[in-house]
Amino acid sequence: MANVTYDIMWREAMMELLDQLEAENPEDPTLAPKDLSEWACIYIKYLQVMRKLETSYDQMVHPQKRQDMRKALEACIGRMLEIRHWMVKLNRGLDFINLDDILVDLKLGPEVLEVPVPKYFIEDRAKELDDRDKFLEALIEKYNVKGPAASPIIRIGAPLGEDEAILMIQKNERGRQARERARLAAIAKRQRQIEDRRVRLGVTLSHDEAARKIQAAIRGWLWRRRIKKESDKELMFIGMKPKPRDVKRDPQTSEQKNLMRRKRVQLEHVREYDEAIVTLKGKVRELEGQDMRETIQDKVNAWFVEKRNPQTGEYPDFPEASDGGSRVILNPPPPTLASILEDVGDGKGKKDPKKDVAKKKDPKKDAKKDKKDDGASAAATERIGAVFIPAIEAAVQEFVAKWQDRDETGNFHQKYDQELVKDELRPIVFEEIRLQVDDEMRVLLQNLKDLVEAERAAKLGKKGKKKKKGKKKGKKKGKGKKGKKKKDPTADRSIESLFAELVSNGILQQCPHVHVRDYLGSSSFMAATLEKANIIPDPSMAQVRQALTEYCILPLGSQFIHERSPYIKSLLLYGAEKTGKTLMAQAIANLSGANFFDISPRNTDGKYPGKNVAMMVHMVFKVARTMAPSVIYIDEAEKVFLTDKKKLREFGSQEPFSRIKKELLKEVKGLSTGERVLVLGNSREPYMCVKKDERAFMGFWSKHIFMPLPDYASRRVVWPGLFERHQGRLTYEFDLSTLAHISDGYSAGQLDMVVHSLLTKRRIERLRIAPVDIPEVLQWMCKVEPISKEMDEALRRFMDKTPAMAVLKGGGKPGSAGKKGGKKKGAGGKKKK
């Protein structure tokens, strides 16, 4: 596509953002969105705008446009996440919102709800991530760390005995020899048929005659071909015949080449822009720096004269650098409301003391009333956050001021704009000169103060010691007590050494290059209908992709978004085995460019024994914070929270699986907004935690995401996708609907294992001759046991205890899961007796 295409896309997106702001805050408050359906429409529109901005930002080659576009894109993503969290509140706390009926009303397909992952999360940090991967690979090779296990294949029985193996080889060899004899016999038969046909036709030409006839036929064919080409050219020239399509030039391949070319141009323009900043900064300083210096000096000198005490002749103190220095003088802050009210009060005169006494009556009662009023008003007027709205408004205003009416007829190649670069550099140069002038004016002010003190001392015969003492006292008062800081046991070690130690122990791992779209599955088309019938449906696999992208990838990928969006410290993925939990954890780390720390109990068993486990957890979180973004992964997370020693002994580990619990809770509690660290837990048996363990386990995670088994619609997508992933394909005649029905109850990982085992190298070569059919797939499916009903029911019972579901089904408060049968009930029972 051309540059103007992405430019138009950007302009459309900015105008749509402006429309969205007006839709959220209309002039008539009664028209403002209130219920879930209205906010869902706004959410879908933000998602469409985000997709436009991401596409145009990815392919735009103008470096300055990309900077402004990124601000708008991040603000749009942040606002979309704010609306998403607000929709969850309106949806009774359920994370999966079913919008299929709204999509039907808007005449949109389910693909609209697929949240795109911005490519700049990785591309803008390409060099940094490349260096990190090389360092990681070198450490893995140095310490000979084992990589992740390969995808499992179904094993068919035990190996054959010697006699059975010999008989099997003999049978196969006899079959091969018979097939070879049949092939040679077919060739001989074909040759005899050709000879018989020649004899019947009486073809008895000599060698020379046959050669002459062949040459004449070839010359005639070449002549006819030449005439046809010339006539085709004439017809194409006059427009009576379309030009032939180049078969070798595939449209998708050419599109990919064009996109890669634009990426190269993009990098070249960014390099030129960075070089121009250095050169133009020197020019701005040289041409305009002296005028800036004189302006600052004049204003500061005028401030000295204005603030000088006319009676004593003393000069004011220069503002401290921490307070802004001369910035306070050049741009004085507006007066506060309190100062204005004080000035008005002083002008009116003294207040009536009787009124003040009357106002001070019953302070406790007033405080109680205020608290009640505040609580009631907060509950009644809870509103959606608006942290990102100023950023969207600023981005739209900047677009209108800079780019909307800008004439770019002379910038065909979309290189940097020199005048805009100068406008960007002027504030930077001004700030640098201001800091230099501040140092000079502080020296000048001190000299003026010394002159005033000398004159006063000459008159009074004193040297003004009292004032100096007063200054010292003021300094002493300013000193406050320093709070106790937590000791860092690794303060004497560099981050590189900690990084290398974690890699050598297999805790910091190289994340495979997987994507969220590798988690195959479709949307649900009946979920909203089930909700209307008071049935809470399982989340679809498309909803799981959407939720994990919004809760994990988008905040981790951008510091701006993470600091301002609703904060999620930890997230639990629970479901049956092989439902894609580990795949999604790796996809989150890969797409956000995060480090992947695996502190699963089995992975850390035998490492850092005893009390050294505290050092391990501290090192992991220290490196994760320093090298953010980071994902801290815990497989079999439920076993970390078990306190039953009998159960812990059954796992057969060297160290108890719960040994990291205490330090983990401390470190996670210390995480704050802006630290892009996510604790991600996987659990296939979350129901193992009961009573007190269940409350601790449930309360530790900010979000609980259920990984479902694929439904019928998802299985129709999963089967073809798995065959393509393993270099195979299903024919058009394949009965996919029947196979989707038969495979009910199997997880996506089990289906992947079936396809991987079926498509051997030999079988892939024979696919054209013998396509895959249902009996062949069933032959391998029979060797895999589906997910049992008991496990599925246990997982659903655990789901009913999660905070949102506990409120809907149990009538309890959020966070009250697992409190039944506690000590209070037992105590109450004894009293009744």
CSV table of C-alpha atoms in Angstrom, one decimal, residues 227-415:
chain,number,residue,atom,x,y,z
A,227,ILE,CA,2.2,-15.8,-34.9
A,228,LYS,CA,0.0,-16.4,-31.8
A,229,LYS,CA,2.3,-14.3,-29.6
A,230,GLU,CA,2.3,-11.4,-32.1
A,231,SER,CA,-1.5,-11.4,-32.4
A,232,ASP,CA,-1.9,-11.6,-28.6
A,233,LYS,CA,0.4,-8.5,-28.2
A,234,GLU,CA,-1.7,-6.6,-30.7
A,235,LEU,CA,-4.9,-7.6,-28.9
A,236,MET,CA,-3.5,-6.6,-25.5
A,237,PHE,CA,-2.2,-3.3,-26.9
A,238,ILE,CA,-5.6,-2.3,-28.1
A,239,GLY,CA,-7.2,-3.5,-24.9
A,240,MET,CA,-9.2,-6.4,-26.3
A,241,LYS,CA,-7.3,-9.0,-24.2
A,242,PRO,CA,-6.2,-8.8,-20.6
A,243,LYS,CA,-2.5,-9.0,-19.8
A,244,PRO,CA,-1.5,-12.5,-18.6
A,245,ARG,CA,-1.1,-12.9,-14.8
A,246,ASP,CA,2.4,-13.8,-13.6
A,247,VAL,CA,1.9,-17.2,-12.0
A,248,LYS,CA,5.2,-17.0,-10.1
A,249,ARG,CA,4.2,-13.7,-8.5
A,250,ASP,CA,1.9,-14.6,-5.7
A,251,PRO,CA,-0.2,-11.7,-4.2
A,252,GLN,CA,0.5,-12.7,-0.6
A,253,THR,CA,4.3,-13.0,-1.3
A,254,SER,CA,4.4,-9.6,-3.0
A,255,GLU,CA,2.5,-8.1,-0.1
A,256,GLN,CA,4.9,-9.5,2.4
A,257,LYS,CA,7.9,-8.2,0.3
A,258,ASN,CA,6.2,-4.7,0.2
A,259,LEU,CA,5.7,-4.7,4.0
A,260,MET,CA,9.4,-5.7,4.6
A,261,ARG,CA,10.5,-3.0,2.2
A,262,ARG,CA,8.5,-0.4,4.2
A,263,LYS,CA,10.2,-1.7,7.4
A,264,ARG,CA,13.6,-1.1,5.9
A,265,VAL,CA,12.6,2.4,4.8
A,266,GLN,CA,11.2,3.0,8.2
A,267,LEU,CA,14.5,2.2,9.9
A,268,GLU,CA,16.4,4.3,7.4
A,269,HIS,CA,14.2,7.3,8.1
A,270,VAL,CA,14.5,6.9,11.8
A,271,ARG,CA,18.3,6.8,11.5
A,272,GLU,CA,18.3,10.0,9.4
A,273,TYR,CA,16.0,11.6,12.0
A,274,ASP,CA,18.3,10.8,14.9
A,275,GLU,CA,21.3,12.2,13.1
A,276,ALA,CA,19.3,15.4,12.2
A,277,ILE,CA,18.4,15.9,15.9
A,278,VAL,CA,22.1,16.2,16.8
A,279,THR,CA,23.0,18.6,14.0
A,280,LEU,CA,19.9,20.8,14.3
A,281,LYS,CA,20.2,21.0,18.1
A,282,GLY,CA,23.6,22.7,17.6
A,283,LYS,CA,22.1,25.1,15.0
A,284,VAL,CA,19.3,26.1,17.3
A,285,ARG,CA,21.7,26.7,20.1
A,286,GLU,CA,24.0,28.7,17.9
A,287,LEU,CA,21.3,30.9,16.3
A,288,GLU,CA,18.7,31.3,19.1
A,289,GLY,CA,20.6,30.4,22.3
A,290,GLN,CA,21.9,33.9,23.0
A,291,ASP,CA,18.4,35.4,22.7
A,292,MET,CA,17.1,32.7,25.1
A,293,ARG,CA,19.8,33.5,27.6
A,294,GLU,CA,19.2,37.2,27.5
A,295,THR,CA,15.4,36.7,28.0
A,296,ILE,CA,15.9,34.5,31.0
A,297,GLN,CA,18.5,36.9,32.6
A,298,ASP,CA,16.2,39.9,32.1
A,299,LYS,CA,13.2,38.2,33.7
A,300,VAL,CA,15.3,37.0,36.7
A,301,ASN,CA,16.9,40.4,37.2
A,302,ALA,CA,13.4,42.0,37.1
A,303,TRP,CA,12.3,39.4,39.7
A,304,PHE,CA,15.3,40.4,41.9
A,305,VAL,CA,14.3,44.1,41.8
A,306,GLU,CA,10.6,43.3,42.4
A,307,LYS,CA,11.1,41.0,45.3
A,308,ARG,CA,13.8,43.1,47.0
A,309,ASN,CA,12.8,44.4,50.4
A,310,PRO,CA,12.6,48.2,50.1
A,311,GLN,CA,13.2,48.8,53.8
A,312,THR,CA,16.2,46.5,54.5
A,313,GLY,CA,17.5,46.1,50.9
A,314,GLU,CA,17.6,42.3,51.3
A,315,TYR,CA,17.3,40.2,48.2
A,316,PRO,CA,15.0,37.1,48.1
A,317,ASP,CA,16.3,33.5,48.1
A,318,PHE,CA,16.7,32.0,44.7
A,319,PRO,CA,14.3,29.0,44.2
A,320,GLU,CA,15.9,25.6,44.8
A,321,ALA,CA,16.6,23.3,41.8
A,322,SER,CA,14.2,20.7,43.3
A,323,ASP,CA,11.4,23.4,43.2
A,324,GLY,CA,12.1,24.2,39.6
A,325,GLY,CA,14.7,27.0,39.9
A,326,SER,CA,14.0,29.9,37.6
A,327,ARG,CA,11.1,28.0,36.0
A,328,VAL,CA,9.1,29.3,39.0
A,329,ILE,CA,10.1,32.9,38.1
A,330,LEU,CA,9.5,32.5,34.3
A,331,ASN,CA,6.2,30.6,34.7
A,332,PRO,CA,4.7,31.5,38.1
A,333,PRO,CA,2.0,29.0,39.3
A,334,PRO,CA,-1.5,30.4,39.5
A,335,PRO,CA,-2.7,31.3,43.0
A,336,THR,CA,-4.5,28.6,44.9
A,337,LEU,CA,-8.1,28.8,46.1
A,338,ALA,CA,-7.0,28.8,49.7
A,339,SER,CA,-4.7,31.8,49.2
A,340,ILE,CA,-7.5,33.7,47.4
A,341,LEU,CA,-10.0,33.0,50.2
A,342,GLU,CA,-7.4,34.1,52.8
A,343,ASP,CA,-6.9,37.4,51.0
A,344,VAL,CA,-10.7,38.0,50.8
A,345,GLY,CA,-11.1,37.1,54.5
A,346,ASP,CA,-8.3,39.5,55.5
A,347,GLY,CA,-9.9,42.3,53.4
A,348,LYS,CA,-13.3,41.8,55.1
A,349,GLY,CA,-11.9,42.1,58.6
A,350,LYS,CA,-12.0,39.9,61.7
A,351,LYS,CA,-14.5,37.0,61.9
A,352,ASP,CA,-17.2,36.8,64.5
A,353,PRO,CA,-15.9,34.6,67.4
A,354,LYS,CA,-19.5,33.5,68.4
A,355,LYS,CA,-20.1,32.0,64.9
A,356,ASP,CA,-16.8,30.1,65.2
A,357,VAL,CA,-17.8,28.7,68.6
A,358,ALA,CA,-21.2,27.6,67.1
A,359,LYS,CA,-19.5,25.9,64.3
A,360,LYS,CA,-17.3,23.9,66.6
A,361,LYS,CA,-20.1,22.2,68.4
A,362,ASP,CA,-20.3,18.4,68.4
A,363,PRO,CA,-17.3,17.6,66.2
A,364,LYS,CA,-17.7,13.8,66.7
A,365,LYS,CA,-21.3,13.8,65.5
A,366,ASP,CA,-20.3,15.9,62.5
A,367,ALA,CA,-17.5,13.5,61.6
A,368,LYS,CA,-19.8,10.5,61.8
A,369,LYS,CA,-22.4,12.2,59.6
A,370,ASP,CA,-19.7,13.1,57.1
A,371,LYS,CA,-18.4,9.5,57.0
A,372,LYS,CA,-21.9,8.2,56.4
A,373,ASP,CA,-22.6,10.7,53.7
A,374,ASP,CA,-19.3,10.0,52.0
A,375,GLY,CA,-19.9,6.2,52.0
A,376,ALA,CA,-23.4,6.5,50.6
A,377,SER,CA,-22.3,9.0,47.9
A,378,ALA,CA,-19.4,6.8,46.9
A,379,ALA,CA,-21.6,3.7,46.6
A,380,ALA,CA,-24.2,5.7,44.6
A,381,THR,CA,-21.9,7.6,42.3
A,382,GLU,CA,-19.3,5.0,41.4
A,383,ARG,CA,-18.0,5.9,38.0
A,384,ILE,CA,-15.7,4.6,35.4
A,385,GLY,CA,-12.1,5.8,35.6
A,386,ALA,CA,-11.0,8.5,33.2
A,387,VAL,CA,-7.2,8.4,33.5
A,388,PHE,CA,-6.5,8.1,29.7
A,389,ILE,CA,-9.1,10.7,28.5
A,390,PRO,CA,-6.6,13.6,28.9
A,391,ALA,CA,-4.0,11.7,27.0
A,392,ILE,CA,-6.5,11.0,24.1
A,393,GLU,CA,-7.6,14.7,24.1
A,394,ALA,CA,-3.9,15.8,24.0
A,395,ALA,CA,-3.2,13.4,21.1
A,396,VAL,CA,-6.2,14.7,19.1
A,397,GLN,CA,-5.2,18.3,19.8
A,398,GLU,CA,-1.6,17.6,18.7
A,399,PHE,CA,-2.8,15.9,15.5
A,400,VAL,CA,-5.1,18.9,14.7
A,401,ALA,CA,-2.4,21.4,15.4
A,402,LYS,CA,0.4,19.6,13.6
A,403,TRP,CA,-0.8,17.4,10.9
A,404,GLN,CA,-4.5,18.0,9.9
A,405,ASP,CA,-3.9,20.9,7.6
A,406,ARG,CA,-0.2,20.4,6.9
A,407,ASP,CA,0.9,20.6,3.2
A,408,GLU,CA,3.1,17.6,2.4
A,409,THR,CA,3.2,17.8,-1.3
A,410,GLY,CA,7.0,18.3,-1.3
A,411,ASN,CA,7.6,15.3,1.1
A,412,PHE,CA,6.8,12.4,-1.2
A,413,HIS,CA,9.3,10.0,0.6
A,414,GLN,CA,7.9,10.9,4.0
A,415,LYS,CA,11.2,11.9,5.6
